[in-house]
Amino acid sequence: MKQLISIRHHLIVRLFAMLYITLCFTSCKKDETVDTSAPLISAVTTTTDRTTSITSGALSAWVEIKGSHLASAQKVYFNNLPVASTDFYATDSTVTVQIPAAIADSVTGKVSVITKYGQADFAFTVQIPAPIISSFDPGTGDAGATVTITGNWFQNLQSVKIGTLEATIVASTDTTIQITVPTSIVPGYIYVTTATGGTTKSANAFGFSYMLYDDAANASWWFGNWSSDMTLGSAEQAKRGSNSIKVQYTGGYGGFQCASTLDVTSYQGIKVSIYGGSGTRGMQVKLYINGVSGTGVLLALSEGAWTDYTIPFSQLGSPSSLTNITIQEFSNNNSLIYIDDLGLF
């Protein structure tokens, strides 16, 4: 009899325990409410200052999107460019996200968050860099010649111009552009325009209108030097062709110069390429005209490499005539340099 009572007691205890668990589980289920509201975006901030709203951000920057109903975020877009799932984290009120490093094909000017229950858009500008022109080669050429432009941010390329003339784009990548020189070419700066980054002007001009030295000296000009040794037709280095002007400075502030008389009202400036010999790292030369050192321009040398320089006449006193060009050593060093492609554009 006692055994029967004990069994009944255990059964009753188990029954009440199961009933209690069922009631607790049901209560918890009732407390869990699923947020099915459409997402809302109220602001975007940086991750270091979460109180100040921003309207734009750089490529690869981390930002915080503020709003509500964001916890179920599945996708985030900047300019219709998707963010990798590993590059954003969502809560109900924020989405911490990294702006993609890539450049979108088109600019929408908005950031979008897509959740299970809708999409929210918010005005936001991705700061897309302007194209960068690092160099172009060759530095001069006739109509129809191929020129390769090297740099960065050439995505969504729209046009390339030499001066005001539009060049034909043969091929392009994010970092290189190949063009053909247009007919009726006039020397000038190269302009690269992209749909997303705007227009950039090259540091150096393309082409020459008047040559003083391109593989041989212009016979109309006198070439001389002081505190230096000069070889007009050195085959040791050449920017183009076979020869250059070798100048071995033998005393600090020695010089090279060429002289004549030329009306330069129809020219924009001077172009020259200089190769820095051994020991010229960090050294400088100064280019000035008409014997006026005060309006000259310092040129930093690159040891073991050619560097192209473009000096507008506006930086040289805006002369109407040119009587001489001087390239003077300006680091009190016995530097060795080679000069090529010296002319006007």
C-alpha positions as YAML, in Angstrom:
chain: A
units: angstrom
residues:
- id: 1
  name: MET
  ca: [0.00, 0.00, 0.00]
- id: 2
  name: LYS
  ca: [2.81, 2.37, 0.94]
- id: 3
  name: GLN
  ca: [4.51, 1.61, -2.36]
- id: 4
  name: LEU
  ca: [1.34, 2.51, -4.29]
- id: 5
  name: ILE
  ca: [1.02, 5.83, -2.43]
- id: 6
  name: SER
  ca: [4.67, 6.62, -3.20]
- id: 7
  name: ILE
  ca: [4.17, 5.94, -6.92]
- id: 8
  name: ARG
  ca: [1.08, 8.13, -7.01]
- id: 9
  name: HIS
  ca: [2.98, 10.91, -5.21]
- id: 10
  name: HIS
  ca: [5.80, 10.83, -7.77]
- id: 11
  name: LEU
  ca: [3.34, 10.89, -10.66]
- id: 12
  name: ILE
  ca: [1.59, 13.94, -9.24]
- id: 13
  name: VAL
  ca: [4.92, 15.75, -8.72]
- id: 14
  name: ARG
  ca: [5.98, 14.99, -12.31]
- id: 15
  name: LEU
  ca: [2.63, 16.16, -13.65]
- id: 16
  name: PHE
  ca: [2.88, 19.50, -11.84]
- id: 17
  name: ALA
  ca: [6.49, 19.93, -12.97]
- id: 18
  name: MET
  ca: [5.56, 19.34, -16.61]
- id: 19
  name: LEU
  ca: [2.62, 21.72, -16.29]
- id: 20
  name: TYR
  ca: [4.89, 24.42, -14.79]
- id: 21
  name: ILE
  ca: [7.45, 24.06, -17.59]
- id: 22
  name: THR
  ca: [4.72, 24.24, -20.22]
- id: 23
  name: LEU
  ca: [3.27, 27.40, -18.70]
- id: 24
  name: CYS
  ca: [6.72, 29.05, -18.49]
- id: 25
  name: PHE
  ca: [7.54, 28.18, -22.10]
- id: 26
  name: THR
  ca: [4.18, 29.49, -23.30]
- id: 27
  name: SER
  ca: [4.68, 32.69, -21.33]
- id: 28
  name: CYS
  ca: [8.15, 33.23, -22.82]
- id: 29
  name: LYS
  ca: [6.85, 32.66, -26.34]
- id: 30
  name: LYS
  ca: [4.15, 35.26, -25.75]
- id: 31
  name: ASP
  ca: [6.78, 37.77, -24.55]
- id: 32
  name: GLU
  ca: [8.87, 37.36, -27.77]
- id: 33
  name: THR
  ca: [7.56, 39.86, -30.35]
- id: 34
  name: VAL
  ca: [9.00, 39.89, -33.86]
- id: 35
  name: ASP
  ca: [9.79, 43.38, -35.23]
- id: 36
  name: THR
  ca: [8.31, 43.37, -38.72]
- id: 37
  name: SER
  ca: [8.41, 47.14, -39.20]
- id: 38
  name: ALA
  ca: [10.13, 48.60, -42.24]
- id: 39
  name: PRO
  ca: [13.61, 50.00, -41.53]
- id: 40
  name: LEU
  ca: [14.21, 53.71, -41.00]
- id: 41
  name: ILE
  ca: [17.48, 55.68, -41.28]
- id: 42
  name: SER
  ca: [17.77, 58.96, -39.39]
- id: 43
  name: ALA
  ca: [21.48, 59.81, -39.60]
- id: 44
  name: VAL
  ca: [25.00, 58.66, -40.43]
- id: 45
  name: THR
  ca: [27.97, 59.33, -38.15]
- id: 46
  name: THR
  ca: [31.60, 58.32, -37.88]
- id: 47
  name: THR
  ca: [32.52, 55.51, -35.51]
- id: 48
  name: THR
  ca: [34.65, 57.89, -33.44]
- id: 49
  name: ASP
  ca: [32.02, 60.61, -33.03]
- id: 50
  name: ARG
  ca: [28.59, 59.02, -32.85]
- id: 51
  name: THR
  ca: [26.78, 62.26, -31.99]
- id: 52
  name: THR
  ca: [27.62, 64.39, -35.04]
- id: 53
  name: SER
  ca: [25.87, 63.60, -38.31]
- id: 54
  name: ILE
  ca: [27.90, 63.47, -41.52]
- id: 55
  name: THR
  ca: [26.75, 63.68, -45.12]
- id: 56
  name: SER
  ca: [29.76, 62.08, -46.81]
- id: 57
  name: GLY
  ca: [32.58, 59.62, -46.22]
- id: 58
  name: ALA
  ca: [35.76, 58.40, -47.88]
- id: 59
  name: LEU
  ca: [36.30, 55.06, -49.56]
- id: 60
  name: SER
  ca: [37.04, 52.29, -47.00]
- id: 61
  name: ALA
  ca: [35.94, 54.49, -44.07]
- id: 62
  name: TRP
  ca: [33.88, 52.96, -41.24]
- id: 63
  name: VAL
  ca: [30.60, 54.74, -40.47]
- id: 64
  name: GLU
  ca: [27.58, 54.14, -38.29]
- id: 65
  name: ILE
  ca: [24.08, 54.26, -39.75]
- id: 66
  name: LYS
  ca: [21.51, 55.27, -37.14]
- id: 67
  name: GLY
  ca: [17.79, 54.58, -37.21]
- id: 68
  name: SER
  ca: [15.29, 51.94, -36.13]
- id: 69
  name: HIS
  ca: [14.12, 48.46, -37.12]
- id: 70
  name: LEU
  ca: [17.59, 47.66, -38.52]
- id: 71
  name: ALA
  ca: [18.38, 44.42, -36.68]
- id: 72
  name: SER
  ca: [17.42, 42.12, -39.56]
- id: 73
  name: ALA
  ca: [19.67, 43.94, -42.05]
- id: 74
  name: GLN
  ca: [20.61, 41.62, -44.89]
- id: 75
  name: LYS
  ca: [22.31, 44.00, -47.33]
- id: 76
  name: VAL
  ca: [23.85, 47.48, -47.33]
- id: 77
  name: TYR
  ca: [24.59, 49.50, -50.48]
- id: 78
  name: PHE
  ca: [26.54, 52.69, -51.19]
- id: 79
  name: ASN
  ca: [25.83, 54.07, -54.68]
- id: 80
  name: ASN
  ca: [24.25, 50.68, -55.51]
- id: 81
  name: LEU
  ca: [27.58, 48.99, -54.65]
- id: 82
  name: PRO
  ca: [27.00, 46.13, -52.18]
- id: 83
  name: VAL
  ca: [28.91, 45.87, -48.91]
- id: 84
  name: ALA
  ca: [30.36, 42.45, -48.06]
- id: 85
  name: SER
  ca: [28.42, 40.70, -45.30]
- id: 86
  name: THR
  ca: [31.60, 40.63, -43.21]
- id: 87
  name: ASP
  ca: [31.85, 44.43, -43.35]
- id: 88
  name: PHE
  ca: [28.68, 45.39, -41.49]
- id: 89
  name: TYR
  ca: [27.04, 44.59, -38.14]
- id: 90
  name: ALA
  ca: [23.45, 45.48, -37.31]
- id: 91
  name: THR
  ca: [21.46, 46.11, -34.15]
- id: 92
  name: ASP
  ca: [17.92, 47.47, -33.93]
- id: 93
  name: SER
  ca: [19.14, 51.08, -33.94]
- id: 94
  name: THR
  ca: [22.51, 51.00, -35.73]
- id: 95
  name: VAL
  ca: [24.41, 49.45, -38.61]
- id: 96
  name: THR
  ca: [28.18, 49.72, -38.31]
- id: 97
  name: VAL
  ca: [29.56, 49.42, -41.83]
- id: 98
  name: GLN
  ca: [32.69, 49.95, -43.93]
- id: 99
  name: ILE
  ca: [32.24, 51.92, -47.15]
- id: 100
  name: PRO
  ca: [33.52, 49.77, -50.06]
- id: 101
  name: ALA
  ca: [36.98, 50.56, -51.42]
- id: 102
  name: ALA
  ca: [35.76, 50.07, -54.98]
- id: 103
  name: ILE
  ca: [34.18, 52.80, -57.09]
- id: 104
  name: ALA
  ca: [30.62, 52.27, -58.28]
- id: 105
  name: ASP
  ca: [29.72, 52.51, -61.95]
- id: 106
  name: SER
  ca: [27.23, 55.26, -61.20]
- id: 107
  name: VAL
  ca: [26.55, 57.73, -58.40]
- id: 108
  name: THR
  ca: [23.16, 57.58, -56.65]
- id: 109
  name: GLY
  ca: [24.16, 59.75, -53.70]
- id: 110
  name: LYS
  ca: [22.56, 57.46, -51.15]
- id: 111
  name: VAL
  ca: [23.14, 54.61, -48.72]
- id: 112
  name: SER
  ca: [20.55, 51.82, -48.59]
- id: 113
  name: VAL
  ca: [19.81, 49.23, -45.92]
- id: 114
  name: ILE
  ca: [17.68, 46.21, -46.83]
- id: 115
  name: THR
  ca: [16.16, 44.15, -44.01]
- id: 116
  name: LYS
  ca: [13.73, 41.22, -44.02]
- id: 117
  name: TYR
  ca: [10.89, 43.71, -43.96]
- id: 118
  name: GLY
  ca: [11.82, 46.51, -46.31]
- id: 119
  name: GLN
  ca: [14.39, 49.00, -47.57]
- id: 120
  name: ALA
  ca: [15.53, 52.36, -46.23]
- id: 121
  name: ASP
  ca: [17.42, 54.94, -48.30]
- id: 122
  name: PHE
  ca: [19.31, 57.94, -46.98]
- id: 123
  name: ALA
  ca: [21.17, 60.77, -48.73]
- id: 124
  name: PHE
  ca: [24.91, 60.13, -48.40]
- id: 125
  name: THR
  ca: [27.85, 60.98, -50.65]
- id: 126
  name: VAL
  ca: [30.85, 58.71, -51.08]
- id: 127
  name: GLN
  ca: [33.93, 60.86, -51.54]
- id: 128
  name: ILE
  ca: [35.36, 59.48, -54.78]
- id: 129
  name: PRO
  ca: [38.93, 60.62, -55.50]
- id: 130
  name: ALA
  ca: [39.71, 62.64, -58.59]
- id: 131
  name: PRO
  ca: [41.82, 60.76, -61.13]
- id: 132
  name: ILE
  ca: [45.57, 60.87, -60.48]
- id: 133
  name: ILE
  ca: [48.00, 61.32, -63.37]
- id: 134
  name: SER
  ca: [51.41, 60.06, -62.26]
- id: 135
  name: SER
  ca: [53.16, 60.11, -65.64]
- id: 136
  name: PHE
  ca: [52.72, 59.67, -69.37]
- id: 137
  name: ASP
  ca: [55.02, 58.24, -72.01]
- id: 138
  name: PRO
  ca: [56.24, 59.37, -74.43]
- id: 139
  name: GLY
  ca: [56.31, 63.01, -73.44]
- id: 140
  name: THR
  ca: [55.85, 64.17, -77.02]
- id: 141
  name: GLY
  ca: [54.55, 62.72, -80.27]
- id: 142
  name: ASP
  ca: [52.93, 63.42, -83.60]
- id: 143
  name: ALA
  ca: [49.27, 62.96, -84.51]
- id: 144
  name: GLY
  ca: [48.32, 59.28, -84.36]
- id: 145
  name: ALA
  ca: [51.07, 58.33, -81.90]
- id: 146
  name: THR
  ca: [50.12, 56.16, -78.91]
- id: 147
  name: VAL
  ca: [50.60, 57.62, -75.44]
- id: 148
  name: THR
  ca: [50.27, 55.63, -72.20]
- id: 149
  name: ILE
  ca: [49.05, 57.52, -69.14]
- id: 150
  name: THR
  ca: [49.78, 55.98, -65.75]
- id: 151
  name: GLY
  ca: [48.05, 56.85, -62.49]
- id: 152
  name: ASN
  ca: [45.00, 55.81, -60.48]
- id: 153
  name: TRP
  ca: [41.23, 56.23, -60.15]
- id: 154
  name: PHE
  ca: [40.57, 56.03, -63.88]
- id: 155
  name: GLN
  ca: [37.30, 54.11, -63.35]
- id: 156
  name: ASN
  ca: [34.28, 55.42, -65.26]
- id: 157
  name: LEU
  ca: [36.57, 57.21, -67.71]
- id: 158
  name: GLN
  ca: [34.79, 59.79, -69.86]
- id: 159
  name: SER
  ca: [37.44, 61.66, -71.82]
- id: 160
  name: VAL
  ca: [41.12, 62.53, -72.24]
- id: 161
  name: LYS
  ca: [42.24, 65.83, -73.73]
- id: 162
  name: ILE
  ca: [45.59, 67.26, -74.74]
- id: 163
  name: GLY
  ca: [45.04, 70.95, -74.25]
- id: 164
  name: THR
  ca: [41.58, 71.52, -75.70]
- id: 165
  name: LEU
  ca: [41.72, 68.64, -78.20]
- id: 166
  name: GLU
  ca: [40.04, 65.36, -77.33]
- id: 167
  name: ALA
  ca: [42.21, 62.27, -77.77]
- id: 168
  name: THR
  ca: [40.93, 58.86, -78.84]
- id: 169
  name: ILE
  ca: [40.90, 56.39, -75.94]
- id: 170
  name: VAL
  ca: [42.32, 53.06, -77.13]
- id: 171
  name: ALA
  ca: [42.16, 51.14, -73.85]
- id: 172
  name: SER
  ca: [41.91, 51.83, -70.14]
- id: 173
  name: THR
  ca: [42.10, 50.17, -66.74]
- id: 174
  name: ASP
  ca: [41.83, 51.60, -63.24]
- id: 175
  name: THR
  ca: [45.51, 52.63, -63.41]
- id: 176
  name: THR
  ca: [46.44, 53.07, -67.09]
- id: 177
  name: ILE
  ca: [45.01, 54.76, -70.19]
- id: 178
  name: GLN
  ca: [46.18, 54.41, -73.76]
- id: 179
  name: ILE
  ca: [45.31, 57.22, -76.17]
- id: 180
  name: THR
  ca: [46.18, 58.26, -79.69]
- id: 181
  name: VAL
  ca: [47.35, 61.83, -80.23]
- id: 182
  name: PRO
  ca: [44.67, 63.87, -82.04]
- id: 183
  name: THR
  ca: [45.26, 65.57, -85.37]
- id: 184
  name: SER
  ca: [46.25, 69.25, -85.40]
- id: 185
  name: ILE
  ca: [47.90, 68.63, -82.05]
- id: 186
  name: VAL
  ca: [49.05, 71.66, -80.08]
- id: 187
  name: PRO
  ca: [51.35, 71.03, -77.09]
- id: 188
  name: GLY
  ca: [49.55, 71.31, -73.78]
- id: 189
  name: TYR
  ca: [48.60, 69.66, -70.53]
- id: 190
  name: ILE
  ca: [46.73, 66.36, -70.42]
- id: 191
  name: TYR
  ca: [43.26, 66.37, -68.83]
- id: 192
  name: VAL
  ca: [41.62, 63.14, -67.63]
- id: 193
  name: THR
  ca: [37.89, 63.23, -66.81]
- id: 194
  name: THR
  ca: [35.89, 60.50, -65.09]
- id: 195
  name: ALA
  ca: [32.15, 60.43, -64.46]
- id: 196
  name: THR
  ca: [32.62, 59.93, -60.73]
- id: 197
  name: GLY
  ca: [35.83, 61.79, -59.87]
- id: 198
  name: GLY
  ca: [35.86, 64.86, -62.10]
- id: 199
  name: THR
  ca: [38.81, 66.25, -64.07]
- id: 200
  name: THR
  ca: [42.54, 66.22, -63.32]
- id: 201
  name: LYS
  ca: [45.29, 68.17, -65.10]
- id: 202
  name: SER
  ca: [48.73, 66.63, -65.59]
- id: 203
  name: ALA
  ca: [51.71, 68.21, -63.84]
- id: 204
  name: ASN
  ca: [53.71, 68.20, -67.06]
- id: 205
  name: ALA
  ca: [52.74, 69.30, -70.56]
- id: 206
  name: PHE
  ca: [52.70, 67.03, -73.59]
- id: 207
  name: GLY
  ca: [54.65, 67.92, -76.71]
- id: 208
  name: PHE
  ca: [56.93, 70.72, -77.84]
- id: 209
  name: SER
  ca: [56.45, 73.78, -80.01]
- id: 210
  name: TYR
  ca: [60.13, 74.72, -80.10]
- id: 211
  name: MET
  ca: [63.19, 72.54, -79.42]
- id: 212
  name: LEU
  ca: [66.52, 73.65, -78.01]
- id: 213
  name: TYR
  ca: [67.87, 70.11, -77.58]
- id: 214
  name: ASP
  ca: [66.23, 66.80, -78.53]
- id: 215
  name: ASP
  ca: [69.15, 64.67, -79.73]
- id: 216
  name: ALA
  ca: [71.33, 67.51, -80.92]
- id: 217
  name: ALA
  ca: [71.66, 71.17, -80.07]
- id: 218
  name: ASN
  ca: [69.64, 73.81, -81.87]
- id: 219
  name: ALA
  ca: [72.18, 75.59, -84.09]
- id: 220
  name: SER
  ca: [70.49, 78.93, -83.43]
- id: 221
  name: TRP
  ca: [71.47, 78.75, -79.77]
- id: 222
  name: TRP
  ca: [74.81, 79.09, -77.99]
- id: 223
  name: PHE
  ca: [75.53, 76.47, -75.30]
- id: 224
  name: GLY
  ca: [78.04, 77.12, -72.53]
- id: 225
  name: ASN
  ca: [78.93, 76.44, -68.91]
- id: 226
  name: TRP
  ca: [80.92, 77.53, -65.87]
- id: 227
  name: SER
  ca: [82.43, 75.52, -62.99]
- id: 228
  name: SER
  ca: [81.39, 72.40, -64.88]
- id: 229
  name: ASP
  ca: [82.35, 70.10, -67.74]
- id: 230
  name: MET
  ca: [79.79, 69.85, -70.57]
- id: 231
  name: THR
  ca: [79.35, 67.29, -73.35]
- id: 232
  name: LEU
  ca: [76.62, 68.22, -75.83]
- id: 233
  name: GLY
  ca: [76.28, 64.79, -77.45]
- id: 234
  name: SER
  ca: [76.80, 62.28, -74.64]
- id: 235
  name: ALA
  ca: [75.57, 58.75, -75.40]
- id: 236
  name: GLU
  ca: [75.80, 57.66, -71.75]
- id: 237
  name: GLN
  ca: [72.14, 58.48, -71.01]
- id: 238
  name: ALA
  ca: [69.20, 59.55, -73.18]
- id: 239
  name: LYS
  ca: [65.58, 60.30, -72.42]
- id: 240
  name: ARG
  ca: [64.67, 59.90, -76.10]
- id: 241
  name: GLY
  ca: [66.89, 59.15, -79.06]
- id: 242
  name: SER
  ca: [70.58, 58.45, -78.47]
- id: 243
  name: ASN
  ca: [72.14, 61.53, -76.90]
- id: 244
  name: SER
  ca: [71.82, 64.02, -74.08]
- id: 245
  name: ILE
  ca: [73.79, 66.92, -72.62]
- id: 246
  name: LYS
  ca: [76.16, 65.69, -69.91]
- id: 247
  name: VAL
  ca: [76.99, 68.26, -67.23]
- id: 248
  name: GLN
  ca: [79.50, 67.41, -64.51]
- id: 249
  name: TYR
  ca: [79.52, 70.25, -62.03]
- id: 250
  name: THR
  ca: [83.07, 70.75, -60.74]
- id: 251
  name: GLY
  ca: [82.30, 73.36, -58.13]
- id: 252
  name: GLY
  ca: [79.33, 74.23, -55.98]
- id: 253
  name: TYR
  ca: [76.80, 76.40, -57.80]
- id: 254
  name: GLY
  ca: [78.35, 75.76, -61.20]
- id: 255
  name: GLY
  ca: [76.13, 76.25, -64.20]
- id: 256
  name: PHE
  ca: [74.95, 75.25, -67.67]
- id: 257
  name: GLN
  ca: [73.27, 77.71, -69.99]
- id: 258
  name: CYS
  ca: [72.12, 78.31, -73.54]
- id: 259
  name: ALA
  ca: [71.50, 81.68, -75.12]
- id: 260
  name: SER
  ca: [69.79, 83.34, -78.07]
- id: 261
  name: THR
  ca: [66.93, 85.79, -78.53]
- id: 262
  name: LEU
  ca: [63.39, 84.50, -79.01]
- id: 263
  name: ASP
  ca: [59.93, 86.07, -78.76]
- id: 264
  name: VAL
  ca: [58.00, 83.80, -76.37]
- id: 265
  name: THR
  ca: [54.63, 85.54, -76.29]
- id: 266
  name: SER
  ca: [53.09, 82.58, -78.14]
- id: 267
  name: TYR
  ca: [54.62, 79.94, -75.83]
- id: 268
  name: GLN
  ca: [53.43, 78.70, -72.45]
- id: 269
  name: GLY
  ca: [56.67, 77.68, -70.79]
- id: 270
  name: ILE
  ca: [59.77, 75.46, -70.69]
- id: 271
  name: LYS
  ca: [59.99, 71.66, -70.61]
- id: 272
  name: VAL
  ca: [63.14, 69.71, -69.74]
- id: 273
  name: SER
  ca: [64.09, 66.18, -68.64]
- id: 274
  name: ILE
  ca: [67.02, 65.71, -66.24]
- id: 275
  name: TYR
  ca: [68.74, 62.49, -65.16]
- id: 276
  name: GLY
  ca: [70.39, 62.55, -61.74]
- id: 277
  name: GLY
  ca: [73.80, 60.88, -61.65]
- id: 278
  name: SER
  ca: [75.39, 59.08, -58.72]
- id: 279
  name: GLY
  ca: [75.23, 61.04, -55.47]
- id: 280
  name: THR
  ca: [72.40, 63.38, -56.49]
- id: 281
  name: ARG
  ca: [69.74, 62.01, -54.15]
- id: 282
  name: GLY
  ca: [68.22, 64.98, -52.33]
- id: 283
  name: MET
  ca: [70.15, 67.48, -54.46]
- id: 284
  name: GLN
  ca: [68.67, 70.37, -56.43]
- id: 285
  name: VAL
  ca: [69.34, 72.50, -59.46]
- id: 286
  name: LYS
  ca: [67.79, 75.87, -60.22]
- id: 287
  name: LEU
  ca: [66.35, 76.78, -63.61]
- id: 288
  name: TYR
  ca: [66.04, 80.46, -64.39]
- id: 289
  name: ILE
  ca: [65.89, 82.64, -67.49]
- id: 290
  name: ASN
  ca: [67.32, 85.90, -68.77]
- id: 291
  name: GLY
  ca: [69.94, 85.92, -66.01]
- id: 292
  name: VAL
  ca: [67.37, 86.55, -63.25]
- id: 293
  name: SER
  ca: [67.99, 83.97, -60.53]
- id: 294
  name: GLY
  ca: [65.38, 85.46, -58.22]
- id: 295
  name: THR
  ca: [62.49, 84.25, -60.39]
- id: 296
  name: GLY
  ca: [63.98, 80.80, -60.89]
- id: 297
  name: VAL
  ca: [62.48, 77.44, -59.95]
- id: 298
  name: LEU
  ca: [64.24, 74.78, -57.85]
- id: 299
  name: LEU
  ca: [64.14, 71.28, -59.37]
- id: 300
  name: ALA
  ca: [64.68, 68.23, -57.15]
- id: 301
  name: LEU
  ca: [66.90, 65.59, -58.77]
- id: 302
  name: SER
  ca: [66.14, 61.86, -58.84]
- id: 303
  name: GLU
  ca: [69.30, 59.77, -58.53]
- id: 304
  name: GLY
  ca: [69.50, 57.13, -61.26]
- id: 305
  name: ALA
  ca: [66.29, 58.22, -63.01]
- id: 306
  name: TRP
  ca: [64.91, 60.72, -65.49]
- id: 307
  name: THR
  ca: [62.49, 63.34, -64.19]
- id: 308
  name: ASP
  ca: [60.34, 65.49, -66.46]
- id: 309
  name: TYR
  ca: [59.80, 69.12, -65.49]
- id: 310
  name: THR
  ca: [57.33, 71.67, -66.85]
- id: 311
  name: ILE
  ca: [57.86, 75.29, -65.83]
- id: 312
  name: PRO
  ca: [55.24, 77.78, -67.03]
- id: 313
  name: PHE
  ca: [56.55, 81.21, -67.94]
- id: 314
  name: SER
  ca: [54.19, 82.59, -65.29]
- id: 315
  name: GLN
  ca: [56.58, 81.09, -62.70]
- id: 316
  name: LEU
  ca: [59.58, 82.69, -64.41]
- id: 317
  name: GLY
  ca: [58.49, 86.32, -64.43]
- id: 318
  name: SER
  ca: [56.15, 86.14, -67.46]
- id: 319
  name: PRO
  ca: [58.74, 87.32, -70.02]
- id: 320
  name: SER
  ca: [57.88, 88.46, -73.53]
- id: 321
  name: SER
  ca: [61.30, 87.42, -74.82]
- id: 322
  name: LEU
  ca: [63.84, 84.76, -73.92]
- id: 323
  name: THR
  ca: [67.58, 85.47, -74.05]
- id: 324
  name: ASN
  ca: [69.00, 82.57, -72.05]
- id: 325
  name: ILE
  ca: [68.15, 79.53, -69.96]
- id: 326
  name: THR
  ca: [70.37, 78.60, -67.00]
- id: 327
  name: ILE
  ca: [70.40, 75.33, -65.05]
- id: 328
  name: GLN
  ca: [72.57, 75.97, -62.00]
- id: 329
  name: GLU
  ca: [73.69, 73.49, -59.35]
- id: 330
  name: PHE
  ca: [72.02, 74.63, -56.13]
- id: 331
  name: SER
  ca: [73.10, 72.22, -53.37]
- id: 332
  name: ASN
  ca: [76.82, 73.13, -53.27]
- id: 333
  name: ASN
  ca: [77.57, 69.66, -54.62]
- id: 334
  name: ASN
  ca: [79.66, 68.38, -57.52]
- id: 335
  name: SER
  ca: [76.61, 66.76, -59.10]
- id: 336
  name: LEU
  ca: [76.48, 64.89, -62.40]
- id: 337
  name: ILE
  ca: [73.35, 65.42, -64.50]
- id: 338
  name: TYR
  ca: [72.16, 64.69, -68.03]
- id: 339
  name: ILE
  ca: [69.79, 67.08, -69.83]
- id: 340
  name: ASP
  ca: [67.45, 66.02, -72.65]
- id: 341
  name: ASP
  ca: [64.24, 67.17, -74.33]
- id: 342
  name: LEU
  ca: [64.85, 70.83, -73.59]
- id: 343
  name: GLY
  ca: [62.33, 73.04, -75.32]
- id: 344
  name: LEU
  ca: [59.25, 75.25, -75.19]
- id: 345
  name: PHE
  ca: [55.57, 74.34, -75.29]
...
